PDB file of C-alpha atoms in Angstrom:
ATOM      1  CA  MET Y   1     -41.552 -32.105 111.997  1.00 41.00           C
ATOM      2  CA  SER Y   2     -38.766 -33.906 113.817  1.00 41.00           C
ATOM      3  CA  SER Y   3     -38.036 -30.815 115.876  1.00 40.00           C
ATOM      4  CA  CYS Y   4     -41.401 -31.277 117.584  1.00 43.00           C
ATOM      5  CA  MET Y   5     -39.992 -34.206 119.489  1.00 41.00           C
ATOM      6  CA  SER Y   6     -36.510 -32.992 120.334  1.00 39.00           C
ATOM      7  CA  GLY Y   7     -37.358 -30.743 123.259  1.00 39.00           C
ATOM      8  CA  LEU Y   8     -38.803 -33.477 125.404  1.00 41.00           C
ATOM      9  CA  GLY Y   9     -35.863 -34.086 127.675  1.00 41.00           C
ATOM     10  CA  GLY Y  10     -33.052 -36.554 127.509  1.00 42.00           C
ATOM     11  CA  MET Y  11     -33.724 -39.452 125.192  1.00 43.00           C
ATOM     12  CA  THR Y  12     -31.398 -41.901 126.848  1.00 43.00           C
ATOM     13  CA  GLN Y  13     -31.687 -45.350 125.320  1.00 47.00           C
ATOM     14  CA  GLY Y  14     -32.412 -48.082 127.793  1.00 63.00           C
ATOM     15  CA  LEU Y  15     -34.168 -51.370 127.986  1.00 91.00           C
ATOM     16  CA  LEU Y  16     -37.717 -51.411 126.710  1.00 94.00           C
ATOM     17  CA  SER Y  17     -40.628 -53.307 128.209  1.00 96.00           C
ATOM     18  CA  GLU Y  18     -41.943 -56.332 126.348  1.00 96.00           C
ATOM     19  CA  GLY Y  19     -44.778 -54.505 124.561  1.00 97.00           C
ATOM     20  CA  LEU Y  20     -42.466 -51.782 123.290  1.00 97.00           C
ATOM     21  CA  VAL Y  21     -39.880 -54.395 122.273  1.00 97.00           C
ATOM     22  CA  ARG Y  22     -42.586 -56.094 120.231  1.00 97.00           C
ATOM     23  CA  LEU Y  23     -43.580 -52.864 118.469  1.00 97.00           C
ATOM     24  CA  LYS Y  24     -39.957 -51.999 117.755  1.00 97.00           C
ATOM     25  CA  GLY Y  25     -39.300 -55.590 116.680  1.00 97.00           C
ATOM     26  CA  GLU Y  26     -41.903 -55.288 113.920  1.00 97.00           C
ATOM     27  CA  HIS Y  27     -39.897 -52.529 112.238  1.00 98.00           C
ATOM     28  CA  PRO Y  28     -37.077 -54.603 110.655  1.00 98.00           C
ATOM     29  CA  ALA Y  29     -39.444 -56.767 108.582  1.00 98.00           C
ATOM     30  CA  LEU Y  30     -41.438 -53.689 107.542  1.00 98.00           C
ATOM     31  CA  ARG Y  31     -38.209 -51.854 106.653  1.00 98.00           C
ATOM     32  CA  LYS Y  32     -37.112 -54.799 104.507  1.00 98.00           C
ATOM     33  CA  GLN Y  33     -40.400 -54.685 102.614  1.00 98.00           C
ATOM     34  CA  MET Y  34     -40.045 -50.908 102.227  1.00 98.00           C
ATOM     35  CA  GLU Y  35     -36.562 -51.321 100.758  1.00 98.00           C
ATOM     36  CA  GLU Y  36     -37.918 -53.815  98.222  1.00 98.00           C
ATOM     37  CA  LEU Y  37     -40.722 -51.438  97.286  1.00 98.00           C
ATOM     38  CA  PHE Y  38     -38.291 -48.567  96.883  1.00 98.00           C
ATOM     39  CA  ALA Y  39     -36.016 -50.690  94.678  1.00 97.00           C
ATOM     40  CA  LEU Y  40     -38.980 -51.561  92.439  1.00 96.00           C
ATOM     41  CA  THR Y  41     -39.931 -47.890  92.143  1.00 96.00           C
ATOM     42  CA  GLN Y  42     -36.375 -47.120  91.030  1.00 95.00           C
ATOM     43  CA  GLN Y  43     -36.593 -49.787  88.328  1.00 95.00           C
ATOM     44  CA  ILE Y  44     -39.936 -48.404  87.165  1.00 94.00           C
ATOM     45  CA  ASP Y  45     -38.421 -44.946  87.004  1.00 90.00           C
ATOM     46  CA  GLN Y  46     -35.613 -46.350  84.835  1.00 91.00           C
ATOM     47  CA  GLU Y  47     -38.166 -48.258  82.712  1.00 85.00           C
ATOM     48  CA  ILE Y  48     -36.587 -51.645  83.469  1.00 86.00           C
ATOM     49  CA  ASP Y  49     -39.021 -54.539  82.851  1.00 88.00           C
ATOM     50  CA  LYS Y  50     -41.796 -51.960  82.984  1.00 79.00           C
ATOM     51  CA  GLU Y  51     -44.924 -54.117  83.045  1.00 82.00           C
ATOM     52  CA  LYS Y  52     -43.474 -56.863  85.219  1.00 91.00           C
ATOM     53  CA  ASN Y  53     -42.084 -54.471  87.809  1.00 93.00           C
ATOM     54  CA  PHE Y  54     -45.242 -52.353  88.008  1.00 94.00           C
ATOM     55  CA  HIS Y  55     -47.410 -55.449  88.460  1.00 94.00           C
ATOM     56  CA  GLN Y  56     -44.974 -56.708  91.095  1.00 97.00           C
ATOM     57  CA  LEU Y  57     -45.041 -53.313  92.825  1.00 97.00           C
ATOM     58  CA  ILE Y  58     -48.830 -53.447  93.090  1.00 97.00           C
ATOM     59  CA  GLN Y  59     -48.688 -56.930  94.617  1.00 97.00           C
ATOM     60  CA  LYS Y  60     -45.901 -56.047  97.048  1.00 98.00           C
ATOM     61  CA  VAL Y  61     -47.642 -52.820  98.123  1.00 98.00           C
ATOM     62  CA  LYS Y  62     -50.774 -54.851  98.923  1.00 98.00           C
ATOM     63  CA  GLU Y  63     -48.674 -57.279 100.986  1.00 98.00           C
ATOM     64  CA  PHE Y  64     -46.885 -54.424 102.750  1.00 98.00           C
ATOM     65  CA  LYS Y  65     -50.168 -52.703 103.559  1.00 98.00           C
ATOM     66  CA  SER Y  66     -51.571 -55.908 105.050  1.00 97.00           C
ATOM     67  CA  ASP Y  67     -48.484 -56.118 107.319  1.00 97.00           C
ATOM     68  CA  LEU Y  68     -48.366 -52.403 108.127  1.00 97.00           C
ATOM     69  CA  ASP Y  69     -52.053 -52.032 109.055  1.00 97.00           C
ATOM     70  CA  PRO Y  70     -52.011 -54.195 112.220  1.00 97.00           C
ATOM     71  CA  HIS Y  71     -48.737 -52.561 113.319  1.00 97.00           C
ATOM     72  CA  SER Y  72     -50.304 -49.124 112.897  1.00 97.00           C
ATOM     73  CA  GLU Y  73     -53.417 -50.247 114.769  1.00 97.00           C
ATOM     74  CA  ARG Y  74     -51.300 -51.426 117.709  1.00 97.00           C
ATOM     75  CA  GLU Y  75     -49.728 -47.976 117.872  1.00 97.00           C
ATOM     76  CA  GLU Y  76     -52.772 -45.833 117.071  1.00 96.00           C
ATOM     77  CA  GLY Y  77     -55.252 -47.903 119.043  1.00 97.00           C
ATOM     78  CA  VAL Y  78     -53.143 -48.750 122.088  1.00 97.00           C
ATOM     79  CA  LEU Y  79     -49.767 -47.010 122.529  1.00 98.00           C
ATOM     80  CA  PHE Y  80     -50.679 -43.513 121.365  1.00 97.00           C
ATOM     81  CA  PRO Y  81     -53.812 -43.222 123.546  1.00 97.00           C
ATOM     82  CA  MET Y  82     -51.906 -44.536 126.581  1.00 97.00           C
ATOM     83  CA  MET Y  83     -49.185 -41.941 126.079  1.00 97.00           C
ATOM     84  CA  GLY Y  84     -51.765 -39.301 125.232  1.00 96.00           C
ATOM     85  CA  VAL Y  85     -53.094 -39.456 128.785  1.00 96.00           C
ATOM     86  CA  TYR Y  86     -49.797 -37.903 129.882  1.00 95.00           C
ATOM     87  CA  ILE Y  87     -48.796 -35.684 126.963  1.00 95.00           C
ATOM     88  CA  GLY Y  88     -52.004 -35.112 125.008  1.00 94.00           C
ATOM     89  CA  THR Y  89     -52.822 -36.086 121.457  1.00 91.00           C
ATOM     90  CA  THR Y  90     -53.755 -32.840 119.713  1.00 92.00           C
ATOM     91  CA  SER Y  91     -50.217 -31.463 119.532  1.00 92.00           C
ATOM     92  CA  GLY Y  92     -46.715 -32.722 120.251  1.00 92.00           C
ATOM     93  CA  PRO Y  93     -45.257 -36.156 119.597  1.00 94.00           C
ATOM     94  CA  ILE Y  94     -48.494 -38.147 119.357  1.00 96.00           C
ATOM     95  CA  ALA Y  95     -50.021 -35.678 116.906  1.00 96.00           C
ATOM     96  CA  VAL Y  96     -46.846 -35.869 114.795  1.00 96.00           C
ATOM     97  CA  MET Y  97     -46.863 -39.680 114.814  1.00 96.00           C
ATOM     98  CA  GLU Y  98     -50.542 -39.853 113.858  1.00 97.00           C
ATOM     99  CA  TYR Y  99     -50.020 -37.264 111.121  1.00 97.00           C
ATOM    100  CA  GLU Y 100     -47.174 -39.330 109.658  1.00 97.00           C
ATOM    101  CA  HIS Y 101     -49.301 -42.483 109.799  1.00 97.00           C
ATOM    102  CA  ASP Y 102     -52.047 -40.642 107.921  1.00 97.00           C
ATOM    103  CA  GLN Y 103     -49.617 -39.297 105.334  1.00 98.00           C
ATOM    104  CA  ALA Y 104     -48.055 -42.705 104.614  1.00 98.00           C
ATOM    105  CA  LYS Y 105     -51.458 -44.421 104.448  1.00 97.00           C
ATOM    106  CA  SER Y 106     -52.719 -41.707 102.118  1.00 98.00           C
ATOM    107  CA  GLN Y 107     -49.788 -42.196  99.722  1.00 98.00           C
ATOM    108  CA  ILE Y 108     -50.217 -45.983  99.749  1.00 98.00           C
ATOM    109  CA  GLY Y 109     -53.985 -45.742  99.359  1.00 97.00           C
ATOM    110  CA  ALA Y 110     -53.743 -43.311  96.453  1.00 97.00           C
ATOM    111  CA  PHE Y 111     -51.219 -45.600  94.754  1.00 97.00           C
ATOM    112  CA  LEU Y 112     -53.420 -48.683  95.076  1.00 97.00           C
ATOM    113  CA  GLU Y 113     -56.587 -46.868  94.041  1.00 95.00           C
ATOM    114  CA  LYS Y 114     -55.037 -45.482  90.859  1.00 93.00           C
ATOM    115  CA  ALA Y 115     -52.747 -48.406  90.025  1.00 94.00           C
ATOM    116  CA  VAL Y 116     -55.439 -51.071  89.972  1.00 90.00           C
ATOM    117  CA  SER Y 117     -58.047 -49.030  88.086  1.00 87.00           C
ATOM    118  CA  GLY Y 118     -57.238 -49.306  84.413  1.00 80.00           C
ATOM    119  CA  GLN Y 119     -53.963 -49.563  82.544  1.00 85.00           C
ATOM    120  CA  PRO Y 120     -51.688 -46.670  83.524  1.00 89.00           C
ATOM    121  CA  THR Y 121     -49.236 -45.494  80.876  1.00 89.00           C
ATOM    122  CA  ILE Y 122     -45.502 -45.609  81.576  1.00 87.00           C
ATOM    123  CA  ASP Y 123     -45.547 -41.955  82.609  1.00 91.00           C
ATOM    124  CA  GLU Y 124     -48.506 -42.593  84.922  1.00 93.00           C
ATOM    125  CA  GLN Y 125     -46.721 -45.620  86.392  1.00 94.00           C
ATOM    126  CA  LYS Y 126     -43.709 -43.449  87.173  1.00 94.00           C
ATOM    127  CA  LYS Y 127     -45.930 -40.847  88.863  1.00 95.00           C
ATOM    128  CA  LEU Y 128     -47.675 -43.557  90.870  1.00 96.00           C
ATOM    129  CA  ALA Y 129     -44.326 -45.030  91.908  1.00 96.00           C
ATOM    130  CA  VAL Y 130     -43.453 -41.633  93.412  1.00 97.00           C
ATOM    131  CA  LEU Y 131     -46.346 -42.117  95.864  1.00 98.00           C
ATOM    132  CA  ILE Y 132     -44.623 -45.243  97.186  1.00 98.00           C
ATOM    133  CA  GLN Y 133     -41.291 -43.421  97.328  1.00 98.00           C
ATOM    134  CA  ASN Y 134     -42.998 -40.718  99.415  1.00 98.00           C
ATOM    135  CA  ALA Y 135     -44.452 -43.332 101.778  1.00 98.00           C
ATOM    136  CA  TYR Y 136     -41.010 -44.926 102.043  1.00 98.00           C
ATOM    137  CA  LEU Y 137     -39.408 -41.612 103.052  1.00 98.00           C
ATOM    138  CA  ILE Y 138     -42.162 -40.803 105.553  1.00 98.00           C
ATOM    139  CA  LEU Y 139     -42.050 -44.235 107.184  1.00 98.00           C
ATOM    140  CA  THR Y 140     -38.260 -44.438 107.299  1.00 97.00           C
ATOM    141  CA  ASP Y 141     -38.112 -41.187 109.253  1.00 97.00           C
ATOM    142  CA  HIS Y 142     -41.156 -42.189 111.294  1.00 97.00           C
ATOM    143  CA  PHE Y 143     -39.669 -45.504 112.434  1.00 98.00           C
ATOM    144  CA  ASN Y 144     -36.463 -43.716 113.448  1.00 97.00           C
ATOM    145  CA  LYS Y 145     -38.448 -41.265 115.584  1.00 97.00           C
ATOM    146  CA  GLU Y 146     -40.363 -44.084 117.234  1.00 97.00           C
ATOM    147  CA  GLU Y 147     -37.254 -46.119 117.988  1.00 96.00           C
ATOM    148  CA  ASN Y 148     -35.099 -43.240 119.192  1.00 96.00           C
ATOM    149  CA  VAL Y 149     -37.627 -40.945 120.842  1.00 95.00           C
ATOM    150  CA  LEU Y 150     -41.172 -42.240 121.258  1.00 96.00           C
ATOM    151  CA  PHE Y 151     -40.534 -45.762 122.558  1.00 97.00           C
ATOM    152  CA  PRO Y 152     -37.910 -44.641 125.117  1.00 97.00           C
ATOM    153  CA  MET Y 153     -40.294 -41.864 126.177  1.00 96.00           C
ATOM    154  CA  ALA Y 154     -43.111 -44.385 126.633  1.00 97.00           C
ATOM    155  CA  GLU Y 155     -40.797 -46.611 128.669  1.00 97.00           C
ATOM    156  CA  ARG Y 156     -40.105 -43.772 131.094  1.00 96.00           C
ATOM    157  CA  MET Y 157     -43.673 -42.500 131.129  1.00 96.00           C
ATOM    158  CA  LEU Y 158     -45.826 -45.605 131.528  1.00 97.00           C
ATOM    159  CA  SER Y 159     -46.192 -47.419 134.847  1.00 97.00           C
ATOM    160  CA  ASP Y 160     -45.397 -51.120 135.116  1.00 97.00           C
ATOM    161  CA  GLU Y 161     -49.142 -51.834 135.139  1.00 97.00           C
ATOM    162  CA  GLU Y 162     -49.633 -49.779 131.987  1.00 97.00           C
ATOM    163  CA  LYS Y 163     -46.738 -51.564 130.289  1.00 97.00           C
ATOM    164  CA  ALA Y 164     -48.365 -54.910 131.102  1.00 97.00           C
ATOM    165  CA  GLU Y 165     -51.683 -53.600 129.740  1.00 97.00           C
ATOM    166  CA  LEU Y 166     -49.928 -52.373 126.592  1.00 98.00           C
ATOM    167  CA  LEU Y 167     -48.508 -55.833 125.950  1.00 97.00           C
ATOM    168  CA  LEU Y 168     -51.868 -57.546 126.481  1.00 97.00           C
ATOM    169  CA  LYS Y 169     -53.734 -55.140 124.242  1.00 97.00           C
ATOM    170  CA  ILE Y 170     -51.235 -55.215 121.363  1.00 97.00           C
ATOM    171  CA  GLN Y 171     -51.205 -59.023 121.468  1.00 96.00           C
ATOM    172  CA  GLU Y 172     -54.955 -58.964 120.767  1.00 95.00           C
ATOM    173  CA  ILE Y 173     -54.458 -57.169 117.434  1.00 94.00           C
ATOM    174  CA  ASN Y 174     -53.577 -59.518 114.576  1.00 85.00           C
TER     175      ASN Y 174
END
């Protein structure tokens, strides 16, 4: 899906407005959490401290989701619609970004739904851990696209007034 965004002109990196800096600035902490989740899934796959690591994975996925949700809302509820005025939302970059959000949320949601209902066997735990690995891969690629393509595109596309509005609106979402 990355090819959908490559034909949109030069993606020269430049300075980003304050709202876009804030969105981009949320990525490092989320990436750190994602790395921890991925490491736990690897340990589960290797059956290291099976029960402890699976329980810890559930807790850390819940924490990650509570941090990811407001970030996603700032993008889906504010940035994407603002950009969509110029480039549409049913195809192209915004559609790709929303699709990736949906895919990652679906993987995380399926993990939590199945992990907390009952006592999954070791094999089931390994299969559930794959859902988090999938979300990790989706979001890693997704963040790269946002940082290298979408945010610079928004910087060029949005007027100064729209950039100020973006900042105000994303600050309202906790």
